[in-house]
XYZ file of C-alpha atoms in Angstrom:
651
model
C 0.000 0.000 0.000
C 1.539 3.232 -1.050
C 1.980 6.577 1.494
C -0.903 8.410 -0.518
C -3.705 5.458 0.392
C -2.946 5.081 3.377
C -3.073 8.960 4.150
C -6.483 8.376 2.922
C -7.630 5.625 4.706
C -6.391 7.631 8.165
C -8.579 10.555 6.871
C -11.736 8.571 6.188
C -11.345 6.780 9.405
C -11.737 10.783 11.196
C -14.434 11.874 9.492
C -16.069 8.440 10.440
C -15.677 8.827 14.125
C -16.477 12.651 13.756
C -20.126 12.014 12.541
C -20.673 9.599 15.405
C -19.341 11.128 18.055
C -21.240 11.039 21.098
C -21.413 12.433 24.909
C -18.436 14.067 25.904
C -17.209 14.767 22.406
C -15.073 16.721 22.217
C -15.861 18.310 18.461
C -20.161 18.649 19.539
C -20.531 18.742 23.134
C -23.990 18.375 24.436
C -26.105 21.722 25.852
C -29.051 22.001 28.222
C -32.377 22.032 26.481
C -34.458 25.137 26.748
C -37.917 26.746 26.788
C -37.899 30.486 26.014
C -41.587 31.890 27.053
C -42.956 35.299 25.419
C -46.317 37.009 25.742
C -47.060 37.698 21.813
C -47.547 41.609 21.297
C -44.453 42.112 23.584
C -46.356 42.787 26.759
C -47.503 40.601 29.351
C -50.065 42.588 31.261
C -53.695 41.531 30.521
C -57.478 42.860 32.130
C -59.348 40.733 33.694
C -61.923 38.636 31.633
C -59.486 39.248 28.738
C -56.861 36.518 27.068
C -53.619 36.634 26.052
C -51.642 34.442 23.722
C -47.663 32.894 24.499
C -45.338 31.242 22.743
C -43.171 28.894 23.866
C -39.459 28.710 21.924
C -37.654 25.528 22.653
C -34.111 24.173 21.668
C -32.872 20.857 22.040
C -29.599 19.636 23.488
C -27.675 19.641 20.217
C -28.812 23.923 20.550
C -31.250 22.686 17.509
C -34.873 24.518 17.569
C -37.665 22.244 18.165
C -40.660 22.721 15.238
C -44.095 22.901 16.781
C -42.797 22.082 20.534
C -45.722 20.132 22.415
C -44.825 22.281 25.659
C -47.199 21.544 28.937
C -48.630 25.027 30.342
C -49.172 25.378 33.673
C -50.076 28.414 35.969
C -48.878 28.899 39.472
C -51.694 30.963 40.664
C -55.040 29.478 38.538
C -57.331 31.821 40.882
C -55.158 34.626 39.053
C -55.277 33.299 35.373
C -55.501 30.120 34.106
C -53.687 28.995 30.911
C -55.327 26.759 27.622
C -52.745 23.503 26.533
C -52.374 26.288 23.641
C -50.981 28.782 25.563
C -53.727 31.074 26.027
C -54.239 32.968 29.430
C -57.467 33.894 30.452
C -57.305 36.879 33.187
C -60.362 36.515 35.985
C -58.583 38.289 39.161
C -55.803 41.207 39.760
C -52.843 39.854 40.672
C -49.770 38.159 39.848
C -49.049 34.515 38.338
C -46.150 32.664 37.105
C -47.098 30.422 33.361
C -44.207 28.065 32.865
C -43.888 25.759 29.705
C -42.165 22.643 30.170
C -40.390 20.236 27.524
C -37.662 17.946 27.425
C -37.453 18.424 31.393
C -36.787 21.694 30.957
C -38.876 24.860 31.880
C -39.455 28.499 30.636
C -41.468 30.543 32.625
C -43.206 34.414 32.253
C -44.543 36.763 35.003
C -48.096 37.849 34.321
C -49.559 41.091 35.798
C -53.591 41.024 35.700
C -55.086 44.585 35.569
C -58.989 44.822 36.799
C -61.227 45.426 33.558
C -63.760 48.453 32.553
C -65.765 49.697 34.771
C -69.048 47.859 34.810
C -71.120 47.972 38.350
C -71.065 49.154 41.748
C -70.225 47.818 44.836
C -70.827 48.563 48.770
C -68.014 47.891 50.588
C -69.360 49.424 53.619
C -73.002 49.129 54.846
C -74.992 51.916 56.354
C -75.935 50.883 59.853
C -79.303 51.892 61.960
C -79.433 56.351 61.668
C -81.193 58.936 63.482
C -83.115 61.158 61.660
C -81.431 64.465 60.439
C -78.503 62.976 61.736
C -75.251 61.260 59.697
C -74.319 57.763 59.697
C -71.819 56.785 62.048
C -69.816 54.578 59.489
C -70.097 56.742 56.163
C -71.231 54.042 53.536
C -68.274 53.518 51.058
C -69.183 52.009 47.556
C -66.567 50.201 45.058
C -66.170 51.218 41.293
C -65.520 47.124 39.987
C -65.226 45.411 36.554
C -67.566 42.606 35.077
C -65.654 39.984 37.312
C -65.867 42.028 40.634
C -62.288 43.498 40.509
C -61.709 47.182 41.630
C -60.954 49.454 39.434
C -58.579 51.619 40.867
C -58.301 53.880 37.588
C -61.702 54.813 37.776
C -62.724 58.171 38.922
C -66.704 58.362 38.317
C -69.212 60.097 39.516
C -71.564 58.164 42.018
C -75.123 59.036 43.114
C -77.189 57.895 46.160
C -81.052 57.927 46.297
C -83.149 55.994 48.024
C -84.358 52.314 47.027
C -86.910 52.215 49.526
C -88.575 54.029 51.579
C -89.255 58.043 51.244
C -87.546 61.395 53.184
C -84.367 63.521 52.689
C -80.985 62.839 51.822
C -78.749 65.382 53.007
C -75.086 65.750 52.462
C -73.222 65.711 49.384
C -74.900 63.180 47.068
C -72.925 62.523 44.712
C -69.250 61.412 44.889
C -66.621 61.112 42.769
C -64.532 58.159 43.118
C -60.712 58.033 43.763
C -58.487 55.115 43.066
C -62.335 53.273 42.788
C -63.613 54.107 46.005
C -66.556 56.558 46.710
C -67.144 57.312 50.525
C -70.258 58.767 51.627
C -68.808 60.987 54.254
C -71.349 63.127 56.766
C -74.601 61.572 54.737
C -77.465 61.987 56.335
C -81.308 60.994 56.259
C -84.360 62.798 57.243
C -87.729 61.398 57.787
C -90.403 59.093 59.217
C -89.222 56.762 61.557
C -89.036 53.163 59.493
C -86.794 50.827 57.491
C -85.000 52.061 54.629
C -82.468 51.034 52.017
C -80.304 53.162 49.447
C -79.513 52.544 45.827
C -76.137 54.084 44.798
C -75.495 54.183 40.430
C -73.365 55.763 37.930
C -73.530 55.891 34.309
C -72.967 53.131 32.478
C -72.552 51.145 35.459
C -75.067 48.212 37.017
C -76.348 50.382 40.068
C -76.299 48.580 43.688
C -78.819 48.765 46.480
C -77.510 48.923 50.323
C -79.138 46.438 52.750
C -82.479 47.476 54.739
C -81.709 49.583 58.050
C -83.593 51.928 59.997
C -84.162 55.383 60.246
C -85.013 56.023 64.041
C -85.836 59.173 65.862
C -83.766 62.114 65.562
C -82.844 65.443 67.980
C -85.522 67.731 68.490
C -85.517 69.605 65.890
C -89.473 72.030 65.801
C -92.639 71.923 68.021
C -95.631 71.096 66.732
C -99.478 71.531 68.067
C -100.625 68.561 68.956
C -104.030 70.254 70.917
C -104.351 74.328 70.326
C -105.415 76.116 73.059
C -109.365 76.677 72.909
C -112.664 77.541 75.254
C -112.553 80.253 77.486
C -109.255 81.077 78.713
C -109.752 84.975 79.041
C -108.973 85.448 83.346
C -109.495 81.699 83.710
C -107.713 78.588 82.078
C -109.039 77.203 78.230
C -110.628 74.613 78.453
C -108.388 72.857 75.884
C -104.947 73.014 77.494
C -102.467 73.074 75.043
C -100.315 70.176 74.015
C -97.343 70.115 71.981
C -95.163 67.412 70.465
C -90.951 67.707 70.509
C -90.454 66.607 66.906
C -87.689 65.765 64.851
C -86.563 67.192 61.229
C -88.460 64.080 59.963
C -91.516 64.824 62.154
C -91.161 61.738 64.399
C -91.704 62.181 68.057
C -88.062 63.606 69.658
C -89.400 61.105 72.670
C -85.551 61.671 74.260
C -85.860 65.301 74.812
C -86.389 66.616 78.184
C -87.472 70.433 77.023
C -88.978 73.357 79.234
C -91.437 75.035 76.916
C -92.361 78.489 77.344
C -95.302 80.789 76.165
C -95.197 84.478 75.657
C -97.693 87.132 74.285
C -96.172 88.686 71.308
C -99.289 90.807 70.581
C -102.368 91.887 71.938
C -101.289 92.337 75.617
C -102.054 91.356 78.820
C -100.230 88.320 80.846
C -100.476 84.538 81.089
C -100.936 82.131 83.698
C -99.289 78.553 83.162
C -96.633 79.586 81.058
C -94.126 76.660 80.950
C -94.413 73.075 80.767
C -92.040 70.265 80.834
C -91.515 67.548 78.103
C -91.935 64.121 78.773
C -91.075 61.275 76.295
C -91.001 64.400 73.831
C -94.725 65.601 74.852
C -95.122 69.041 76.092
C -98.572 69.353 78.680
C -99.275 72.730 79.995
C -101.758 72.835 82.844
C -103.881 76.295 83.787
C -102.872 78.021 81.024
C -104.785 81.258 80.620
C -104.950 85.063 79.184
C -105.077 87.667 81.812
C -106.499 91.226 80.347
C -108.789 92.723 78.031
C -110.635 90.726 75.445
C -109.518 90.607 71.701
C -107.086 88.711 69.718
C -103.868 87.578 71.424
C -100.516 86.411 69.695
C -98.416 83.595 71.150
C -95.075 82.175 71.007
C -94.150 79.113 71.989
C -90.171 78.846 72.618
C -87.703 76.756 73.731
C -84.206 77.209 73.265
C -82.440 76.574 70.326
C -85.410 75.321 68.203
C -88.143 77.865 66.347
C -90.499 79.217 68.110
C -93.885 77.993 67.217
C -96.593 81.133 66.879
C -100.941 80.992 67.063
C -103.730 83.308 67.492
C -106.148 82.954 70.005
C -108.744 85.048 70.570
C -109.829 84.191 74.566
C -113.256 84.625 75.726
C -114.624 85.472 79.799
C -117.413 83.301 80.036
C -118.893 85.466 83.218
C -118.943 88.675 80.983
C -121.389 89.920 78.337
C -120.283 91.362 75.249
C -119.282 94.933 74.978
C -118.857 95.761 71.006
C -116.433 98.458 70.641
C -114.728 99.934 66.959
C -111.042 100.285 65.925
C -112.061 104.406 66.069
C -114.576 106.801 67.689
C -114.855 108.872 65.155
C -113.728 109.190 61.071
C -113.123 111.721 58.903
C -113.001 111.419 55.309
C -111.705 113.204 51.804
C -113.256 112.781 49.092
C -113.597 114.698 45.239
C -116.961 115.819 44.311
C -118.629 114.082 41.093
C -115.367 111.340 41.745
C -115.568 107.666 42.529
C -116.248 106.852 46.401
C -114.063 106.708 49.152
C -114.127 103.286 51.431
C -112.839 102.683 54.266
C -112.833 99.731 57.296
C -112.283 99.450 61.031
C -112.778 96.549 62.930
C -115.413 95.880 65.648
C -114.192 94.270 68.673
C -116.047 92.811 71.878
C -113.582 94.389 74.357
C -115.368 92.076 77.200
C -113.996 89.106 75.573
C -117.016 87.373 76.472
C -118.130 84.008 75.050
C -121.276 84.148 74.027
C -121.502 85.410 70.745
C -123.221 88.781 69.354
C -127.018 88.544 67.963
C -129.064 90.289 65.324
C -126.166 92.847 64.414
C -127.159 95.551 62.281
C -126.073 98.870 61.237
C -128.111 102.362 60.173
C -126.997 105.734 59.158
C -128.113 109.397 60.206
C -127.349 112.540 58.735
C -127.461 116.129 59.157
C -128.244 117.712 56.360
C -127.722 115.945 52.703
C -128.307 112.472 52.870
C -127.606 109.303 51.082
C -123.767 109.473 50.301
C -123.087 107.078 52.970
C -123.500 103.352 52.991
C -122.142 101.125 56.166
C -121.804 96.995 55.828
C -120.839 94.453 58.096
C -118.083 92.689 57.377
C -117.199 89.038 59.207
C -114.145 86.595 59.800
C -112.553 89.265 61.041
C -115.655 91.171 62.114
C -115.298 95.028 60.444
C -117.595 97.957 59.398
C -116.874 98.708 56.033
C -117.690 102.420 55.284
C -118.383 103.882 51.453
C -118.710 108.038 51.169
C -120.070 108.699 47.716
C -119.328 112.383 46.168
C -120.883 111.699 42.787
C -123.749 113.746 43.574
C -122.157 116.435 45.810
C -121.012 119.820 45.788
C -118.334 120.975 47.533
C -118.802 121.525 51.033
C -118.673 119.378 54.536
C -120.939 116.373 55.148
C -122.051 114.820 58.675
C -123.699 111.476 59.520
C -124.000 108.771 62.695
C -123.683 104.883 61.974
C -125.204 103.004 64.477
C -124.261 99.847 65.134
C -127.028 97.646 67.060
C -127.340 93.950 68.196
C -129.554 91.709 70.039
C -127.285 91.087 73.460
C -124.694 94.262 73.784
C -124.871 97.691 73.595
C -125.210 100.085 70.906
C -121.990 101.492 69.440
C -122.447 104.453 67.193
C -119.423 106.286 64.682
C -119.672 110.047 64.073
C -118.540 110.262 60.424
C -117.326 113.455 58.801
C -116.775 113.686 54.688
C -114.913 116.599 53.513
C -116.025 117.195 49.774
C -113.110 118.937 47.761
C -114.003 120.312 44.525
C -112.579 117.984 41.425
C -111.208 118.932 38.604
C -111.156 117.921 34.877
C -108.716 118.253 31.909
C -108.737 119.053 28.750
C -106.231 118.552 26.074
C -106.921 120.258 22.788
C -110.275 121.113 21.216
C -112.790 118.245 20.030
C -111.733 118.989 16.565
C -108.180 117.970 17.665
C -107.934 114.714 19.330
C -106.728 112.857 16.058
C -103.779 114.661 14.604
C -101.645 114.475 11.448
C -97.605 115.561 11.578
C -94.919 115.167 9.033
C -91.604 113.877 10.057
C -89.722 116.532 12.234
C -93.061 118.906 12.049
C -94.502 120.056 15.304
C -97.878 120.862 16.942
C -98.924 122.532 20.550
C -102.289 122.172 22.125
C -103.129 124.450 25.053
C -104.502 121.748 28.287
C -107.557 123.277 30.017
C -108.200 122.331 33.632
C -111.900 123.179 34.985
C -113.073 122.583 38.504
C -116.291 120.623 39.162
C -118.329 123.754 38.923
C -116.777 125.270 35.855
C -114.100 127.213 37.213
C -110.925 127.292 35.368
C -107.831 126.593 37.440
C -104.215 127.494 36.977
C -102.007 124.424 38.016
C -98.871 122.318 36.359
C -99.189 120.043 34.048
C -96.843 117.501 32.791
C -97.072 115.477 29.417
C -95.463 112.605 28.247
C -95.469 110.053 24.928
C -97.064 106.343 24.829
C -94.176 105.785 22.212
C -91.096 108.162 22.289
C -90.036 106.979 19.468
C -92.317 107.774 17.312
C -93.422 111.540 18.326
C -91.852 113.121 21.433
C -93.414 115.971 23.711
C -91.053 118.708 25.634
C -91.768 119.743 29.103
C -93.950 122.741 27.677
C -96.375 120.686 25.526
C -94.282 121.285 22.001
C -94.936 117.868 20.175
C -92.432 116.962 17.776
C -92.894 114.461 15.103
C -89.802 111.857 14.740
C -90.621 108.660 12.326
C -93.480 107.439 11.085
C -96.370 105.651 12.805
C -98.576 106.602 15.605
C -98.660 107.738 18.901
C -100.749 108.824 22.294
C -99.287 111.859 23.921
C -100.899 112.598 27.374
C -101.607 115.562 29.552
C -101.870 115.228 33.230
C -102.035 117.001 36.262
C -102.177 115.971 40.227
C -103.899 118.450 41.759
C -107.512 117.969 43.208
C -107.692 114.508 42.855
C -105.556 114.347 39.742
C -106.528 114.179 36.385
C -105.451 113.652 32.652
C -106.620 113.609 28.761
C -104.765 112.523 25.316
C -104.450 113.196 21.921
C -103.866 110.941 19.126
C -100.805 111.962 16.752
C -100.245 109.810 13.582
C -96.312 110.776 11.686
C -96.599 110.780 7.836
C -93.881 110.197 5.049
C -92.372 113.657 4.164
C -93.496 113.226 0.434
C -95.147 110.717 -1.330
C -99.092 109.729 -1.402
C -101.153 109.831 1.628
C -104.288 107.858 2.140
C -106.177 109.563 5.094
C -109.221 110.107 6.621
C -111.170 113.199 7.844
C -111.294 111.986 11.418
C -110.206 114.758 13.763
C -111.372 112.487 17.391
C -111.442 109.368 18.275
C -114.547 109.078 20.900
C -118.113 108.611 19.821
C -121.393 108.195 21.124
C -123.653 105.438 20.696
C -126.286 105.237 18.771
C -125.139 108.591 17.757
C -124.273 108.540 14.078
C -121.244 110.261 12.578
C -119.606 110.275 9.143
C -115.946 109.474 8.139
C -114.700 110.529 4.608
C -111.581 109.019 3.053
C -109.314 111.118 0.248
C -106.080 110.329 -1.099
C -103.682 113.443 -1.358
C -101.024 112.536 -4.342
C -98.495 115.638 -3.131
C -97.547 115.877 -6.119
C -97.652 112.416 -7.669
C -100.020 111.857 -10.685
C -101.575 108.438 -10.512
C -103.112 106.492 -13.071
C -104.737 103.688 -11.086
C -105.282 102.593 -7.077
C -106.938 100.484 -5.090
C -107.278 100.727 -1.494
C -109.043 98.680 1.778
C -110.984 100.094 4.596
C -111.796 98.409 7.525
C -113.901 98.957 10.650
C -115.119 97.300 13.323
C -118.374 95.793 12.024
C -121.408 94.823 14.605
C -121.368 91.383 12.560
C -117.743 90.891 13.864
C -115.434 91.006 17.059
C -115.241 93.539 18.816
C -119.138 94.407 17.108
C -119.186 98.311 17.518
C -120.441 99.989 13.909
C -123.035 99.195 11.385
C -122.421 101.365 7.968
C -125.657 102.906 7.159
C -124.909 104.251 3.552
C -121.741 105.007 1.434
C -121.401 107.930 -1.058
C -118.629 107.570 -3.749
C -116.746 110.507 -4.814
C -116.439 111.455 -8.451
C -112.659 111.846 -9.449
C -111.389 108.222 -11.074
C -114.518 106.767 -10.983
C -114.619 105.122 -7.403
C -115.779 101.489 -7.376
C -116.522 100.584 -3.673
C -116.987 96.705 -2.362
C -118.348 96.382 1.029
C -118.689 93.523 2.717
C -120.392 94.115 6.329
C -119.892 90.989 7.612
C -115.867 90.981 7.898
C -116.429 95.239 8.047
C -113.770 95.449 4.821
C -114.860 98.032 1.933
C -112.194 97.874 -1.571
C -112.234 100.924 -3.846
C -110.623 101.252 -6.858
C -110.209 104.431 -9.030
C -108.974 104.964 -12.470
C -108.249 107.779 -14.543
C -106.315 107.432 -18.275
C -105.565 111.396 -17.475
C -103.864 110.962 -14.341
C -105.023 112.301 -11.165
C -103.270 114.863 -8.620
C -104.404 117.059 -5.184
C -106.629 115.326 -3.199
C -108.889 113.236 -4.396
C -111.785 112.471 -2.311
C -112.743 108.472 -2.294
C -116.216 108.265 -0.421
C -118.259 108.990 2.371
C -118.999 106.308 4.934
C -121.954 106.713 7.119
C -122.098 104.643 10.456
C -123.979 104.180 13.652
C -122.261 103.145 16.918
C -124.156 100.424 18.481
C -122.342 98.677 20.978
C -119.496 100.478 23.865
C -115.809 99.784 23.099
C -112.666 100.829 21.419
C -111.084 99.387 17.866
C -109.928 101.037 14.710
C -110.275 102.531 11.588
C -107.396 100.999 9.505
C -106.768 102.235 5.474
C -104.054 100.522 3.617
C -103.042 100.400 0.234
C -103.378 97.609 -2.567
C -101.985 99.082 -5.348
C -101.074 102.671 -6.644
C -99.299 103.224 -10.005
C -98.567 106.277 -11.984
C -99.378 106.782 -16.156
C -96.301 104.534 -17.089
C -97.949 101.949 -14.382
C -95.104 102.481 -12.301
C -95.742 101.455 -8.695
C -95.671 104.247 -6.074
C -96.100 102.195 -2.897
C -92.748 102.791 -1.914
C -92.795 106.261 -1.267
C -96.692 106.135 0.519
C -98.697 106.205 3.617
C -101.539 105.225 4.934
C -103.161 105.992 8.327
C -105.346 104.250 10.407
C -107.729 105.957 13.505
C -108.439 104.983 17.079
C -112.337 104.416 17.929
C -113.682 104.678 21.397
C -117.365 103.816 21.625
C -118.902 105.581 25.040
């Protein structure tokens, strides 16, 4: 065998015992299998009632990677998460939990952190216990924000709301609570109410609400008094027959039965003393015993106090059952002012029995007596509180002094009788502007002034001030001297008024017109009529300057066939430029006339005469407006034109 083959044999021979080398080679040595555990998405925090998917990597002992490793999951805390023989973890409780993968004896493990889940219903951690009324629980009910598998949520700040779930009253406090780290403590709650179980129901939005176990609201501190028997029968220099009672009550109106109050009653008006003025409560029960009004008879008002709660107040009116009555009035005499041919004067005073006794006035009656004139004065009886109402009438009287007596009479006391004086003043009225100027017409910026007339009831003139003023400023304005200025267009009352005597005041009626253009008016110069008096209104259209070819225009009134029904038209008489065409129609009180003229028309052109009688009292309008108006080239002049409309008082 030559050098070359058996070089070659000595190779082949290494490369033999290099493939099949085995432990402890020294050209492959053996290394540990391992399991390599990850939490696919990189992180392995999951919420409860979610999942979350590992992967186990795992290498043999030759360093090889295993294909599709049949690892054996396992977790060390199961009530934390539990883990699927595919590596799946299913969250149910916060914590902590080791999930190991083991192969080939070997094991890879990963730390899992569960997080609590969404917020999805409420829990109370701490019950309300037993409460007094108006008073706060002693442990402050505390309520947890958890997820679907009863986990806090410490993440959660939420608003949380208490009401009640049964049972009714008050709940004081703050109400609603906002949650920190997932906890919402009730502090200083409290309940008011009846005495009796109860149970709360705190929600949140979104969230399954919870309802507190039953507990029971008992009596609270006293709190008010309350009658539980009013004072009543006699008690005027002797005790009432009904003693009063009162109950010591809670701010839920139960009965305070662990206060031990001294109650005491004073007289706040109507004077005089009382007898049996303080009583002790028992089992929160207040009984006074010979509790009386000393004095005078009439109304009393009492307080009953104790300290630190409200006093609790009633009138009483005691009565002396040994005494008769003894009617007396609020005056002994009255004097009164009145206007002549003005409304009455009325006036009251009460009627007392100053006896106080208890038996009870017959067969009262009043009558009057004069000296000289007679029937101005009327006097009524008045009841619950008993008064004599008095009513002086000057519509018939001059000026001058008046005297009469009321007597007032009854079947068991004596007679009481009122001197009565009524001072009759003269009265004035006022005039503003002559009857042909109540209704007036202005241009924009022009100006008018009325002189006011003021006349005493018998026809005197009188000199006194006067002030005026404007329904709408706006429109037409009125200096301190009467001076009435016109400012934009539309209408507007301007009064006249003056205190003396009783006072007094009249108006006029100003409507503002365009400076140019068309105006459609009518010849109204008041605005008060007189029923079943019949009066005329005639309508014209002044062109100022405009020619028109055609127009058509709309009157209404307030018909007797409508709402309010004041006028019924009588007759209309056309006029005779254009041709008027008038349309009535009664029962909606609307008349249309048209004119025409193929030669134009200018001035004023009168439209027609309306004839009406007033039939029924009221006040309405006279309104004109415009349909059409066009010039010779049928132009439309609208823009530039007004119409008016009229008030109407019906007397």
């Amino acid at each position: 065998m030559s050098s070359m083959a058996r070089a070659a044999g000595r190779v082949a021979m290494l490369l033999l015992a290099t493939a099949c080398a085995g432990p402890g080679d020294p050209v492959m040595p053996d290394v540990a299998p391992k399991v390599t555990v990850s939490a696919n998405g990189g992180s392995a925090t999951v919420a409860a009632g979610s999942t979350l998917q590992l992967s186990a990597v795992v290498t043999d002992k030759r360093g090889q990677l295993v294909t599709s490793p049949s690892v054996v999951w396992s977790s060390s805390t199961p009530t934390v998460a539990v883990v699927s023989p595919e590596g799946i973890v299913t969250a149910t409780t916060v914590g902590q939990t080791t999930i190991s993968a083991a192969l080939l004896g070997t094991t890879g493990t990963i730390a899992v952190t569960v997080t609590a889940g969404a917020p999805a219903k409420l829990f109370v951690r701490t019950q309300p216990g037993d409460v007094a009324s108006g008073m706060s629980f002693t442990a402050a009910p505390v309520v947890e924000v958890r997820d679907a598998l009863d986990n806090l949520v410490r993440t959660a700040s939420i608003p949380v709301s208490v009401s009640f779930a049964s049972g009714v009253g008050t709940i004081g406090g703050t109400t609603t609570v906002t949650s920190v780290q997932g906890i919402a403590t009730f502090s200083q709650l409290t309940l008011s109410g009846l005495a009796g179980p109860r149970s709360l129901a705190f929600s949140a939005t979104g969230l399954t609400a919870v309802n507190t176990a039953t507990f029971s609201v008992n009596a609270g501190p006293a709190a008010s008094l309350a009658f539980r028997l009013a004072p009543a029968g006699g008690g005027l220099n002797s005790p009432f027959i009904t003693q009063p009672v009162l109950d010591v009550l809670d701010n839920g109106g139960n009965l305070a039965t662990n206060s031990a109050l001294t109650v005491t009653a004073t007289i706040a008006s109507g004077g005089g003393t009382l007898t049996g003025a303080t009583a002790q409560a028992t089992n929160g029960v207040v009984t006074f015993s010979n509790f009386g009004v000393t004095g005078a008879g009439g109304v009393r008002s009492l307080l009953f106090s104790v300290s630190g709660l409200p006093s609790l107040p009633i009138s009483v009116t005691p009565c002396d059952a040994t005494r008769s009555p003894l009617l007396a009035l609020s005056a002994t005499s009255r004097t009164l002012a009145g206007f002549a041919l003005r409304t009455a004067v009325v006036d009251t005073l009460t009627i007392t029995d100053t006896n106080g006794s208890c038996t009870a006035v017959t067969n009262l009656n009043t009558s009057v007596t004069y000296v000289g004139a007679s029937g101005w004065l009327s006097a009524t009886l008045l009841t619950n509180p008993a008064r004599l109402a008095l009513r002086a009438n000057p519509a018939a009287l001059n000026t001058n002094t008046y005297l009469a007596t009321v007597a007032i009479t009854s079947g068991n006391a004596p007679t009481v009788t009122l001197p009565v004086t009524f001072n009759v003043a003269a009265s004035i009225t006022l005039r503003y502007g002559l009857a042909s100027e109540k209704v007036n017409e202005l241009d924009v910026n022009g100006t008018l002034q009325l002189a006011p007339v003021i006349l005493s009831s018998e026809g005197a003139v009188i000199t006194a001030p006067v002030t005026y003023a404007s329904r709408s400023p706006s429109i037409a304005t009125v200096a301190a001297d009467g001076r009435i200025t016109a400012r934009l267009g539309g209408q507007a009352w301007i009064v006249a008024q003056t205190a003396v005597n009783g006072g007094a005041l009249d108006s006029v009626f100003v409507t503002v017109t365009r400076t140019t253009g068309p105006v459609l008016r009518a010849d109204v110069t008041r605005f008060d009529y007189v029923r079943n008096t019949p009066f005329s209104v005639t309508l014209s259209l002044d062109t100022r300057g405009a020619t028109v070819g055609a127009a058509q225009f709309v009157f209404t009134w307030p018909t007797e066939l409508g709402t309010p029904a004041m006028l019924r038209l009588t007759g209309t008489v056309p006029g005779t430029v254009g041709g008027p065409v008038i349309v009535t129609d009664n029962a909606s009180g609307t008349t249309r006339i048209s004119i025409a003229s193929a030669a134009g028309m200018t001035g004023v052109i009168t439209l027609g005469r309306f004839d009406f009688i007033p039939t029924l009292v009221g006040s309405s309008q006279f309104v004109l407006r415009h349909v059409e108006l066009l010039d010779l080239a049928q132009v439309s002049l609208l823009g530039n034109a007004t119409a008016l409309q009229y008030p109407v008082v019906i007397k």
